[in-house]
């Protein structure tokens, strides 16, 4: 469980990200000065407007066509609005004009040219509860510090939230930001124990979720977000039996610069709300997105066996969101009961990672014991030449969903109340923790893998098919795996649950029985070797067929027998089996040649060693004679 906890802690990320492409600001003239037409004196940070769509269509580059276009229909070109009227600006250069700018994607509402133009402004942040009697606000800001130079590094600083016996409810927050465009997001974690004093004294470089005693997400902010306002039914309990200490984690947007007075203004009320609030984190924690794929899909289900076991009562969801990154194209979050869809928490939609959808529910959505919640993530790696893995860097990807809920039993740990329901390669550790058997996911009996009962018959079949008698993958073993094992056994099928088997073998070895470990240690290397060989030969066959020119044969073609005089055989098609025989024969010849060379080198070395004493004595005698000649010359 400790291994799983470390992985789950790293999955905590903000619920209400509204991050803009800060790194793209340098790709347009005056990118960090675009005025906000919806709020005087503010700088725009959202790309959900016609110019943002045109910028994306242009490959997120400032081109001459994009410069000359009038995205918002106000009569001015994008270049005129951004200070590059002649469309000559290049990245790194100073724009022709830095004043008198306007937004190229939103037409000024008071302009006569805006009748048929795009004038939509985002809804302003509003939280009337912050003005209610009994509400107080406290500022939590990190001390001035330099930005870490490593992209995935965060800054963490601890704070005392409420170290008194009188509890209050945290009901919302607003960002404090002196240096703009330096912070990508901020997360406040609730701590079950007081952090080390060094974390109170000054910010420390850290990784996301790197402090095991501070893992419950209680407040957050993302670039472009003006604040967070919780449901009227619940709040996070602070003080008393609730959280007394918090950890503020900041993710810089760049790898240079200086952070000065960044943090959160958090609102508390002494008028406790009816329920304590918590955060659910669901999703897949191991992703491997192959390169050059138009569509890659990962799905995760928090299974009914886990919610029935860990949920003590009906929960009520007040907010929901999906979090993916730049390779994501679509996402969906849905609630299921007895195999039937109850409702979409986040309907299937085109996903933009910098402005994900956050849906609020009033009244809240019932989440009963035995219900299932499914997270669906879709990606495209069409322009990528390398695989994309799970992580929080700019070139990584995620498949996570987040929900605020109540009631939250503050006396239980996050794992004990299933606030983290995550899978690793399709394997849900929560099911194993329920003790309910058999544990079957994606058609694979996980219980049989752990006890070894599901491994023994496969091990015996591999032995009968000569899988352990030679290096690599024998022909008989390859035939067994391709035509029998993979199609009939989901646990070993690369297209179904083999990843769960790999995870048990590599990263979660502790629950395996002694018998299972013995089978795994013998079987796993052969399985991977044969799988790789089968896939490689399949690709070679595909490439051969693709490269072979299409020929329309005559209607009737007689095949003459082989010429007995010349012995010339008929023309044959080179298949994967022929190729495998050639590879094996060539490998044997190369091995024999190397062995012969090695024996020759050893023989020569022995002869030299045998002759060396005689040679040495002769050299010594000659040296002695030389000395005599010199002495009596």
Coordinates of C-alpha atoms in Angstrom, one line a residue:
X1 CA 0.0 0.0 0.0
X2 CA 2.9 2.4 0.6
X3 CA 4.0 2.0 -2.9
X4 CA 0.5 2.8 -4.2
X5 CA 0.2 5.8 -1.9
X6 CA 3.4 7.4 -3.3
X7 CA 1.9 7.1 -6.8
X8 CA -1.5 8.4 -5.7
X9 CA -0.1 11.4 -3.9
X10 CA 1.6 12.5 -7.1
X11 CA -1.8 12.5 -8.9
X12 CA -3.1 15.5 -7.0
X13 CA -3.5 18.5 -9.3
X14 CA -5.9 21.5 -9.3
X15 CA -9.6 21.1 -10.0
X16 CA -10.2 24.5 -11.6
X17 CA -7.3 25.1 -13.9
X18 CA -7.9 27.9 -16.3
X19 CA -4.3 28.2 -17.5
X20 CA -3.4 30.1 -20.6
X21 CA -0.5 29.1 -22.9
X22 CA 2.0 31.4 -21.1
X23 CA 4.8 29.9 -23.1
X24 CA 3.0 31.1 -26.3
X25 CA 3.0 34.7 -25.3
X26 CA 6.5 35.1 -26.7
X27 CA 5.2 33.9 -30.1
X28 CA 3.0 36.9 -30.8
X29 CA 3.9 40.6 -30.7
X30 CA 3.2 42.2 -27.3
X31 CA 1.9 38.8 -26.1
X32 CA 2.3 39.8 -22.5
X33 CA 0.5 43.2 -23.0
X34 CA -2.8 42.2 -24.7
X35 CA -5.4 44.3 -22.9
X36 CA -8.5 42.7 -21.5
X37 CA -11.6 44.3 -23.1
X38 CA -13.8 42.8 -20.4
X39 CA -12.0 44.4 -17.4
X40 CA -10.2 47.7 -17.4
X41 CA -6.5 47.6 -16.6
X42 CA -6.2 43.8 -16.8
X43 CA -4.2 41.7 -19.2
X44 CA -6.0 39.0 -21.2
X45 CA -5.0 35.3 -20.4
X46 CA -7.8 33.2 -22.1
X47 CA -7.5 31.9 -25.6
X48 CA -11.2 30.9 -26.0
X49 CA -11.9 33.5 -28.7
X50 CA -11.6 33.8 -32.5
X51 CA -8.0 34.9 -32.4
X52 CA -7.1 32.0 -30.2
X53 CA -8.7 29.6 -32.6
X54 CA -6.9 31.3 -35.6
X55 CA -3.6 31.2 -33.7
X56 CA -4.0 27.4 -33.1
X57 CA -4.9 26.9 -36.8
X58 CA -1.7 28.7 -37.8
X59 CA 0.3 26.2 -35.8
X60 CA 0.6 28.5 -32.8
X61 CA 3.0 30.7 -34.7
X62 CA 2.8 34.4 -35.8
X63 CA 2.5 34.2 -39.6
X64 CA 1.9 36.8 -42.2
X65 CA -1.6 35.4 -42.9
X66 CA -2.5 35.5 -39.2
X67 CA -1.2 39.0 -38.9
X68 CA -3.3 40.3 -41.8
X69 CA -6.5 38.5 -40.7
X70 CA -9.2 40.3 -38.7
X71 CA -10.2 37.6 -36.3
X72 CA -12.8 39.6 -34.3
X73 CA -14.3 41.4 -37.2
X74 CA -13.7 44.9 -35.8
X75 CA -12.2 46.4 -39.0
X76 CA -8.6 46.1 -37.8
X77 CA -6.1 43.4 -38.7
X78 CA -4.6 41.3 -35.9
X79 CA -1.2 43.0 -36.6
X80 CA -2.7 46.5 -36.2
X81 CA -4.2 45.5 -32.9
X82 CA -1.0 43.9 -31.6
X83 CA 1.5 46.6 -32.7
X84 CA 2.8 44.9 -35.9
X85 CA 0.9 46.8 -38.6
X86 CA 3.3 45.8 -41.4
X87 CA 3.5 42.1 -40.4
X88 CA 7.3 42.1 -40.1
X89 CA 7.7 41.1 -36.4
X90 CA 9.7 38.0 -35.5
X91 CA 10.1 36.2 -32.2
X92 CA 12.5 38.0 -29.9
X93 CA 12.3 41.3 -31.7
X94 CA 10.7 44.5 -30.4
X95 CA 7.3 45.2 -31.9
X96 CA 6.9 48.4 -33.9
X97 CA 4.4 49.7 -31.3
X98 CA 3.9 48.8 -27.6
X99 CA 1.1 51.2 -26.8
X100 CA -2.4 51.8 -28.2
X101 CA -3.0 48.0 -28.3
X102 CA -6.3 46.2 -28.5
X103 CA -7.5 42.6 -28.3
X104 CA -7.4 40.9 -31.7
X105 CA -10.1 38.3 -30.7
X106 CA -12.7 40.4 -28.9
X107 CA -14.3 43.5 -30.5
X108 CA -14.7 46.4 -28.0
X109 CA -18.3 46.3 -26.9
X110 CA -18.8 50.0 -27.4
X111 CA -17.6 49.9 -31.0
X112 CA -20.0 50.5 -33.9
X113 CA -18.2 47.8 -35.9
X114 CA -19.1 45.1 -33.4
X115 CA -22.7 44.5 -34.5
X116 CA -21.7 41.2 -36.2
X117 CA -18.5 40.6 -34.3
X118 CA -17.4 38.3 -31.5
X119 CA -18.0 40.3 -28.3
X120 CA -18.4 37.5 -25.7
X121 CA -16.8 38.1 -22.4
X122 CA -16.3 35.3 -19.8
X123 CA -18.5 35.4 -16.8
X124 CA -16.9 37.3 -14.0
X125 CA -16.1 35.5 -10.8
X126 CA -18.7 35.9 -8.1
X127 CA -18.9 34.5 -4.6
X128 CA -21.5 36.3 -2.5
X129 CA -20.7 34.0 0.4
X130 CA -17.4 35.8 0.9
X131 CA -19.4 38.9 1.9
X132 CA -21.6 37.1 4.5
X133 CA -21.3 37.9 8.3
X134 CA -18.8 35.7 10.1
X135 CA -16.4 35.5 7.1
X136 CA -12.8 36.3 7.6
X137 CA -9.9 36.3 5.1
X138 CA -6.2 35.5 5.5
X139 CA -3.4 35.8 3.1
X140 CA -0.9 33.0 2.6
X141 CA 2.1 34.0 0.4
X142 CA 5.5 32.4 -0.2
X143 CA 8.5 34.4 0.6
X144 CA 10.4 35.9 -2.3
X145 CA 12.5 33.3 -4.0
X146 CA 14.1 32.4 -7.4
X147 CA 12.2 30.1 -9.8
X148 CA 13.6 26.5 -10.0
X149 CA 15.5 25.8 -13.2
X150 CA 14.1 22.3 -13.5
X151 CA 10.8 22.3 -15.4
X152 CA 9.0 19.7 -13.2
X153 CA 10.1 21.2 -9.9
X154 CA 7.6 23.0 -7.6
X155 CA 8.1 25.4 -4.6
X156 CA 6.5 24.4 -1.3
X157 CA 6.0 26.4 1.9
X158 CA 4.1 25.4 5.0
X159 CA 1.6 27.6 6.9
X160 CA -0.5 27.4 10.1
X161 CA -4.1 27.5 9.0
X162 CA -5.9 27.4 12.4
X163 CA -4.1 25.9 15.4
X164 CA -7.1 26.4 17.7
X165 CA -9.8 24.2 19.2
X166 CA -12.5 26.3 17.4
X167 CA -13.1 25.0 13.9
X168 CA -14.0 27.1 10.9
X169 CA -15.0 26.2 7.3
X170 CA -12.8 27.2 4.3
X171 CA -15.3 28.4 1.7
X172 CA -13.3 29.9 -1.2
X173 CA -10.2 31.7 -2.3
X174 CA -8.7 34.4 -4.6
X175 CA -5.2 34.6 -6.0
X176 CA -2.4 37.0 -4.9
X177 CA -0.1 37.6 -7.8
X178 CA 2.5 40.4 -7.8
X179 CA 4.7 38.9 -10.6
X180 CA 2.4 38.1 -13.5
X181 CA 3.0 35.1 -15.8
X182 CA 5.5 33.5 -13.4
X183 CA 3.1 31.0 -11.7
X184 CA 1.2 28.3 -13.6
X185 CA -0.9 27.0 -10.7
X186 CA -1.0 26.9 -6.9
X187 CA -2.4 24.1 -4.7
X188 CA -3.0 24.2 -0.9
X189 CA -2.9 20.8 0.7
X190 CA -4.2 20.0 4.1
X191 CA -1.6 18.4 6.4
X192 CA -2.5 15.6 8.9
X193 CA 0.7 16.4 10.9
X194 CA 2.8 19.5 11.4
X195 CA 5.5 19.8 8.6
X196 CA 9.2 20.3 9.3
X197 CA 10.1 23.8 10.5
X198 CA 12.3 24.4 7.5
X199 CA 9.2 24.4 5.3
X200 CA 7.7 27.2 7.5
X201 CA 10.9 29.3 7.3
X202 CA 11.3 29.5 3.5
X203 CA 10.0 27.9 0.3
X204 CA 11.7 24.6 -0.5
X205 CA 12.0 23.0 -3.9
X206 CA 9.7 20.0 -4.1
X207 CA 7.9 17.6 -6.5
X208 CA 4.1 17.6 -6.7
X209 CA 2.6 15.8 -3.7
X210 CA 6.1 14.9 -2.3
X211 CA 5.0 15.2 1.4
X212 CA 3.0 12.1 2.5
X213 CA 1.4 13.9 5.4
X214 CA 0.1 16.7 3.2
X215 CA -1.9 15.0 0.4
X216 CA -5.6 16.2 0.7
X217 CA -6.3 19.0 -1.8
X218 CA -8.3 21.8 -0.1
X219 CA -7.7 24.8 -2.3
X220 CA -6.2 25.8 -5.7
X221 CA -5.7 28.3 -8.4
X222 CA -4.8 28.2 -12.1
X223 CA -3.7 30.9 -14.5
X224 CA -6.7 32.8 -15.7
X225 CA -8.8 31.8 -12.7
X226 CA -10.1 34.6 -10.6
X227 CA -11.0 32.5 -7.6
X228 CA -12.8 29.5 -6.2
X229 CA -16.2 29.4 -4.5
X230 CA -17.4 26.2 -2.8
X231 CA -20.9 24.8 -2.6
X232 CA -23.3 26.4 -0.1
X233 CA -23.7 22.9 1.5
X234 CA -20.1 22.3 2.5
X235 CA -16.6 23.6 3.3
X236 CA -13.2 22.2 4.3
X237 CA -12.9 22.0 8.1
X238 CA -9.9 23.9 9.5
X239 CA -8.9 23.9 13.1
X240 CA -10.3 21.7 15.9
X241 CA -10.4 18.2 14.5
X242 CA -9.8 19.5 11.0
X243 CA -6.6 20.6 9.3
X244 CA -4.4 22.9 11.4
X245 CA -1.6 23.2 8.9
X246 CA -1.4 23.5 5.2
X247 CA 1.2 23.2 2.4
X248 CA 1.1 25.7 -0.5
X249 CA 2.7 24.2 -3.6
X250 CA 3.5 26.5 -6.6
X251 CA 4.2 25.4 -10.1
X252 CA 6.3 28.0 -12.0
X253 CA 5.3 28.7 -15.6
X254 CA 9.0 29.2 -16.6
X255 CA 12.4 28.1 -15.5
X256 CA 13.7 31.5 -14.9
X257 CA 12.7 34.6 -13.0
X258 CA 11.7 35.5 -9.5
X259 CA 8.6 34.8 -7.4
X260 CA 7.5 37.7 -5.2
X261 CA 4.4 37.7 -3.0
X262 CA 2.5 34.9 -4.7
X263 CA -0.2 32.9 -2.8
X264 CA -3.8 32.7 -1.9
X265 CA -6.4 34.8 0.0
X266 CA -8.5 32.2 1.7
X267 CA -11.9 32.9 3.1
X268 CA -13.1 31.2 6.3
X269 CA -16.5 31.3 8.0
X270 CA -17.2 30.6 11.7
X271 CA -20.8 29.7 10.7
X272 CA -20.1 26.1 9.9
X273 CA -21.9 24.7 6.9
X274 CA -24.0 21.5 7.2
X275 CA -21.2 19.2 5.9
X276 CA -17.4 18.8 5.7
X277 CA -16.1 18.8 2.1
X278 CA -13.5 16.5 0.5
X279 CA -11.9 16.0 -2.9
X280 CA -12.0 12.8 -5.0
X281 CA -9.1 12.0 -7.4
X282 CA -9.8 9.3 -10.0
X283 CA -8.0 8.2 -13.1
X284 CA -5.2 6.2 -14.8
X285 CA -1.7 6.7 -13.4
X286 CA 0.4 5.0 -16.1
X287 CA 0.1 6.2 -19.7
X288 CA 2.0 5.2 -22.8
X289 CA 0.8 7.1 -25.9
X290 CA 2.5 5.7 -29.0
X291 CA 3.7 8.3 -31.5
X292 CA 2.0 9.3 -34.8
X293 CA -1.5 8.1 -33.7
X294 CA -4.6 10.1 -34.7
X295 CA -6.6 8.7 -31.7
X296 CA -5.3 7.1 -28.5
X297 CA -7.9 6.3 -25.8
X298 CA -7.5 5.5 -22.1
X299 CA -10.5 4.8 -19.9
X300 CA -10.6 4.3 -16.1
X301 CA -13.5 3.0 -14.0
X302 CA -13.7 3.3 -10.2
X303 CA -15.4 -0.2 -9.8
X304 CA -18.6 -0.8 -7.9
X305 CA -16.8 -3.4 -5.7
X306 CA -14.6 -0.6 -4.3
X307 CA -17.3 2.0 -3.8
X308 CA -19.6 -0.6 -2.1
X309 CA -16.8 -1.6 0.2
X310 CA -15.3 1.8 1.1
X311 CA -18.3 4.2 1.0
X312 CA -20.2 4.1 4.2
X313 CA -23.1 6.3 2.9
X314 CA -24.3 8.2 -0.1
X315 CA -22.0 11.0 -1.2
X316 CA -23.0 14.2 -3.0
X317 CA -20.9 15.6 -5.8
X318 CA -20.8 19.4 -5.9
X319 CA -18.2 20.0 -8.7
X320 CA -16.5 17.9 -11.3
X321 CA -13.6 18.3 -13.8
X322 CA -11.3 16.3 -16.0
X323 CA -7.6 17.1 -16.2
X324 CA -5.4 16.3 -19.2
X325 CA -2.7 18.2 -21.0
X326 CA -1.7 19.3 -24.5
X327 CA -2.1 16.0 -26.4
X328 CA -5.7 15.6 -25.2
X329 CA -8.6 16.0 -27.7
X330 CA -11.7 14.9 -25.9
X331 CA -12.8 13.9 -22.4
X332 CA -15.8 12.6 -20.5
X333 CA -16.8 11.9 -16.9
X334 CA -19.9 9.8 -16.2
X335 CA -21.8 8.2 -13.3
X336 CA -23.1 4.6 -13.7
X337 CA -25.5 2.5 -11.5
X338 CA -26.1 -1.2 -12.0
X339 CA -24.5 -1.0 -15.4
X340 CA -26.7 1.8 -16.7
X341 CA -25.7 5.5 -17.2
X342 CA -27.1 7.8 -14.5
X343 CA -25.8 11.0 -16.0
X344 CA -22.7 12.7 -17.4
X345 CA -20.8 14.7 -14.8
X346 CA -18.7 16.2 -17.6
X347 CA -20.2 15.4 -21.1
X348 CA -18.0 14.3 -23.9
X349 CA -16.5 17.5 -25.3
X350 CA -13.5 18.9 -27.2
X351 CA -10.8 19.4 -24.6
X352 CA -8.5 22.4 -24.3
X353 CA -6.0 21.7 -21.5
X354 CA -5.5 25.4 -20.7
X355 CA -9.2 26.0 -20.1
X356 CA -10.8 22.7 -18.9
X357 CA -14.5 22.6 -18.1
X358 CA -15.5 22.7 -14.4
X359 CA -19.2 21.9 -13.8
X360 CA -20.9 22.9 -10.5
X361 CA -24.0 21.1 -9.3
X362 CA -26.8 22.7 -7.3
X363 CA -28.5 20.5 -6.2
X364 CA -25.6 18.1 -5.8
X365 CA -25.4 14.7 -7.7
X366 CA -26.1 11.5 -5.7
X367 CA -23.1 9.2 -5.6
X368 CA -24.4 5.9 -4.0
X369 CA -22.5 2.9 -2.7
X370 CA -21.9 0.5 -5.5
X371 CA -22.0 3.2 -8.2
X372 CA -19.2 3.5 -10.7
X373 CA -17.6 6.6 -12.1
X374 CA -15.9 6.4 -15.5
X375 CA -13.2 8.7 -16.8
X376 CA -12.6 8.7 -20.6
X377 CA -9.5 10.4 -22.1
X378 CA -8.7 10.8 -25.8
X379 CA -5.4 12.0 -27.3
X380 CA -3.7 12.6 -30.6
X381 CA 0.1 12.1 -31.1
X382 CA -0.2 12.6 -34.8
X383 CA 2.7 15.1 -35.0
X384 CA 4.9 13.3 -32.4
X385 CA 7.9 11.1 -33.1
X386 CA 8.2 9.8 -29.6
X387 CA 6.0 8.1 -27.0
X388 CA 4.3 10.3 -24.4
X389 CA 4.2 9.1 -20.8
X390 CA 2.3 10.0 -17.6
X391 CA 3.6 13.1 -15.9
X392 CA 3.2 16.8 -15.2
X393 CA 5.8 18.3 -17.6
X394 CA 5.0 20.1 -20.7
X395 CA 5.7 17.0 -22.8
X396 CA 3.8 14.6 -20.5
X397 CA 0.2 13.6 -20.3
X398 CA -2.4 12.8 -17.7
X399 CA -5.9 11.2 -17.5
X400 CA -7.4 12.3 -14.2
X401 CA -10.8 13.5 -12.9
X402 CA -11.6 15.5 -9.8
X403 CA -14.7 16.0 -7.8
X404 CA -15.7 17.9 -4.7
X405 CA -18.0 16.0 -2.5
X406 CA -19.7 15.8 0.9
X407 CA -20.0 14.4 3.6
X408 CA -16.3 13.9 4.3
X409 CA -15.4 11.8 7.3
X410 CA -12.5 13.8 8.6
X411 CA -11.5 11.0 11.0
X412 CA -10.5 8.6 8.2
X413 CA -7.4 8.7 6.0
X414 CA -7.8 9.5 2.3
X415 CA -7.2 5.8 1.4
X416 CA -9.6 4.5 4.0
X417 CA -12.5 6.5 2.5
X418 CA -11.4 6.0 -1.2
X419 CA -10.6 9.6 -2.0
X420 CA -8.0 8.1 -4.4
X421 CA -9.5 5.6 -6.9
X422 CA -6.7 5.1 -9.5
X423 CA -5.5 2.3 -11.7
X424 CA -2.1 1.4 -12.9
X425 CA -2.2 -0.2 -16.3
X426 CA -5.8 -1.0 -15.7
X427 CA -5.2 -2.6 -12.3
X428 CA -7.2 -1.1 -9.4
X429 CA -5.4 -1.6 -6.1
X430 CA -8.5 -0.7 -4.2
X431 CA -10.1 -4.0 -5.3
X432 CA -7.3 -6.0 -3.8
X433 CA -7.7 -4.0 -0.5
X434 CA -11.4 -4.9 -0.2
X435 CA -10.4 -8.6 0.2
X436 CA -13.3 -9.5 -2.2
X437 CA -12.4 -12.3 -4.6
X438 CA -12.1 -13.1 -7.3
X439 CA -10.7 -9.8 -8.5
X440 CA -11.5 -9.6 -12.2
X441 CA -10.6 -6.6 -14.4
X442 CA -10.7 -6.5 -18.2
X443 CA -11.4 -10.2 -18.2
X444 CA -8.2 -11.0 -16.1
X445 CA -8.5 -12.8 -12.8
X446 CA -6.0 -10.7 -10.7
X447 CA -6.6 -13.0 -7.7
X448 CA -5.3 -16.0 -9.7
X449 CA -2.2 -14.0 -10.6
X450 CA -1.5 -13.1 -7.0
X451 CA -2.0 -16.6 -5.6
X452 CA -0.3 -18.3 -8.5
X453 CA -3.3 -20.5 -9.4
X454 CA -3.7 -18.7 -12.7
X455 CA 0.0 -18.8 -13.5
X456 CA 0.6 -22.6 -13.0
X457 CA -1.4 -23.9 -16.0
X458 CA 0.2 -21.3 -18.3
X459 CA 3.7 -22.2 -16.9
X460 CA 3.1 -25.9 -17.6
X461 CA 1.8 -25.1 -21.2
X462 CA 4.9 -23.0 -21.9
X463 CA 7.1 -25.8 -20.7
X464 CA 5.3 -28.3 -23.1
X465 CA 5.8 -25.9 -26.0
X466 CA 9.5 -25.6 -25.4
X467 CA 9.4 -22.0 -24.1
X468 CA 12.3 -22.6 -21.6
X469 CA 14.6 -24.8 -23.7
X470 CA 16.4 -22.2 -25.8
X471 CA 17.4 -18.6 -25.9
X472 CA 14.8 -16.2 -27.3
X473 CA 11.4 -17.5 -28.4
X474 CA 11.3 -20.9 -30.1
X475 CA 8.9 -21.5 -33.0
X476 CA 6.7 -23.8 -30.9
X477 CA 6.5 -21.3 -28.1
X478 CA 5.7 -18.5 -30.6
X479 CA 3.0 -20.6 -32.1
X480 CA 1.4 -21.3 -28.7
X481 CA 1.4 -17.7 -27.6
X482 CA 0.1 -16.3 -30.9
X483 CA -2.7 -18.8 -31.5
X484 CA -3.6 -20.0 -28.0
X485 CA -2.4 -18.0 -25.0
X486 CA -3.0 -14.4 -26.2
X487 CA -6.4 -15.0 -27.7
X488 CA -7.8 -17.1 -24.8
X489 CA -6.3 -15.6 -21.7
X490 CA -6.9 -11.9 -21.0
X491 CA -4.2 -11.7 -18.4
X492 CA -1.5 -12.4 -21.0
X493 CA -3.0 -10.7 -24.0
X494 CA -1.0 -7.6 -24.9
X495 CA -4.3 -5.9 -26.2
X496 CA -6.1 -6.5 -22.9
X497 CA -4.6 -7.0 -19.4
X498 CA -0.9 -7.8 -19.9
X499 CA -0.1 -4.4 -18.5
X500 CA -1.7 -5.4 -15.2
X501 CA 0.5 -8.5 -15.1
X502 CA 3.6 -6.3 -15.8
X503 CA 2.7 -4.0 -13.0
X504 CA 2.3 -6.8 -10.5
X505 CA 5.7 -8.2 -11.6
X506 CA 7.7 -5.0 -11.7
X507 CA 6.2 -2.5 -9.2
X508 CA 3.8 -4.2 -6.9
X509 CA 5.6 -7.5 -6.2
X510 CA 4.8 -7.6 -2.5
X511 CA 1.2 -9.1 -2.7
X512 CA 2.4 -12.1 -4.8
X513 CA 2.6 -15.4 -3.1
X514 CA 5.9 -17.3 -3.0
X515 CA 4.5 -19.7 -5.7
X516 CA 3.4 -16.8 -7.9
X517 CA 6.8 -15.0 -7.6
X518 CA 8.6 -18.2 -8.7
X519 CA 6.3 -18.6 -11.8
X520 CA 6.6 -14.9 -12.6
X521 CA 10.4 -14.8 -12.5
X522 CA 10.5 -17.7 -15.0
X523 CA 7.7 -16.7 -17.3
X524 CA 7.9 -12.9 -17.6
X525 CA 11.3 -12.6 -19.5
X526 CA 10.1 -15.3 -22.0
X527 CA 6.7 -13.6 -22.4
X528 CA 8.3 -10.2 -23.2
X529 CA 10.8 -11.8 -25.6
X530 CA 8.1 -13.7 -27.5
X531 CA 5.8 -10.7 -27.5
X532 CA 8.5 -8.5 -29.0
X533 CA 9.4 -11.1 -31.6
X534 CA 5.8 -11.6 -32.6
X535 CA 5.2 -7.9 -33.0
X536 CA 8.5 -7.3 -34.9
X537 CA 7.8 -10.1 -37.4
X538 CA 4.3 -8.8 -37.9
X539 CA 5.6 -5.3 -38.7
X540 CA 8.2 -6.8 -41.1
X541 CA 5.4 -8.7 -42.9
X542 CA 3.3 -5.5 -43.1
X543 CA 6.2 -3.6 -44.5
X544 CA 7.0 -6.3 -47.1
X545 CA 3.4 -6.4 -48.2
X546 CA 3.2 -2.6 -48.4
X547 CA 6.3 -2.3 -50.5
X548 CA 5.4 -5.1 -52.9
X549 CA 3.9 -3.6 -56.1
X550 CA 0.4 -4.7 -56.9
X551 CA 0.3 -7.0 -60.0
X552 CA -2.8 -8.1 -61.7
X553 CA -2.1 -11.8 -62.6
X554 CA -3.5 -13.4 -65.7
X555 CA -6.7 -15.4 -65.4
X556 CA -4.9 -18.7 -65.8
X557 CA -1.3 -19.2 -65.0
X558 CA 0.4 -22.6 -65.0
X559 CA 3.3 -23.1 -62.7
X560 CA 6.0 -25.3 -64.3
X561 CA 7.8 -27.8 -62.1
X562 CA 11.4 -27.2 -61.0
X563 CA 14.1 -27.8 -63.6
X564 CA 15.7 -31.2 -62.7
X565 CA 18.8 -30.3 -64.7
X566 CA 19.5 -26.9 -63.1
X567 CA 17.7 -27.5 -59.8
X568 CA 16.3 -24.0 -60.0
X569 CA 13.4 -23.7 -57.5
X570 CA 10.2 -21.9 -58.1
X571 CA 10.1 -18.3 -56.9
X572 CA 8.9 -18.1 -53.3
X573 CA 7.5 -15.3 -51.2
X574 CA 9.7 -14.4 -48.2
X575 CA 7.5 -14.9 -45.2
X576 CA 8.1 -14.2 -41.5
X577 CA 9.0 -17.8 -40.9
X578 CA 11.5 -17.8 -43.8
X579 CA 13.0 -14.6 -42.4
X580 CA 13.2 -16.0 -38.9
X581 CA 15.1 -19.1 -40.3
X582 CA 17.5 -16.8 -42.1
X583 CA 18.1 -14.7 -39.0
X584 CA 18.7 -17.8 -36.9
X585 CA 21.1 -19.3 -39.5
X586 CA 23.0 -16.1 -39.9
X587 CA 23.2 -15.6 -36.2
X588 CA 24.7 -19.1 -35.8
X589 CA 27.3 -18.5 -38.5
X590 CA 28.3 -15.2 -36.9
X591 CA 28.5 -16.9 -33.5
X592 CA 30.7 -19.7 -35.0
X593 CA 33.0 -17.2 -36.7
X594 CA 33.4 -15.2 -33.5
X595 CA 34.1 -18.4 -31.6
X596 CA 36.8 -19.5 -34.1
X597 CA 38.4 -16.0 -33.9
X598 CA 38.4 -16.2 -30.1
X599 CA 40.0 -19.7 -30.1
X600 CA 42.7 -18.4 -32.5
X601 CA 43.4 -15.4 -30.3
X602 CA 43.7 -17.7 -27.2
X603 CA 46.0 -20.1 -29.1
X604 CA 48.3 -17.3 -30.2
X605 CA 48.4 -15.9 -26.7
X606 CA 49.4 -19.3 -25.2
X607 CA 52.3 -19.7 -27.7
X608 CA 53.6 -16.2 -26.9
X609 CA 53.5 -16.9 -23.1
X610 CA 55.3 -20.2 -23.7
X611 CA 58.1 -18.6 -25.7
X612 CA 58.5 -15.5 -23.4
X613 CA 60.9 -17.0 -20.7
X614 CA 63.4 -18.2 -23.4
X615 CA 63.2 -14.8 -25.1
X616 CA 63.7 -13.0 -21.8
X617 CA 66.8 -15.1 -21.0
X618 CA 68.3 -14.4 -24.4
X619 CA 67.7 -10.7 -24.0
X620 CA 69.3 -10.7 -20.6
X621 CA 72.4 -12.6 -21.9
X622 CA 72.8 -10.1 -24.8
X623 CA 72.5 -7.2 -22.3
X624 CA 75.2 -8.7 -20.2
X625 CA 77.5 -9.1 -23.1
X626 CA 76.9 -5.5 -24.1
X627 CA 77.9 -4.4 -20.6
X628 CA 81.1 -6.4 -20.8
X629 CA 82.0 -5.0 -24.2
X630 CA 81.5 -1.5 -22.9
X631 CA 83.6 -2.1 -19.7
X632 CA 86.5 -3.6 -21.5
X633 CA 86.3 -2.0 -24.9

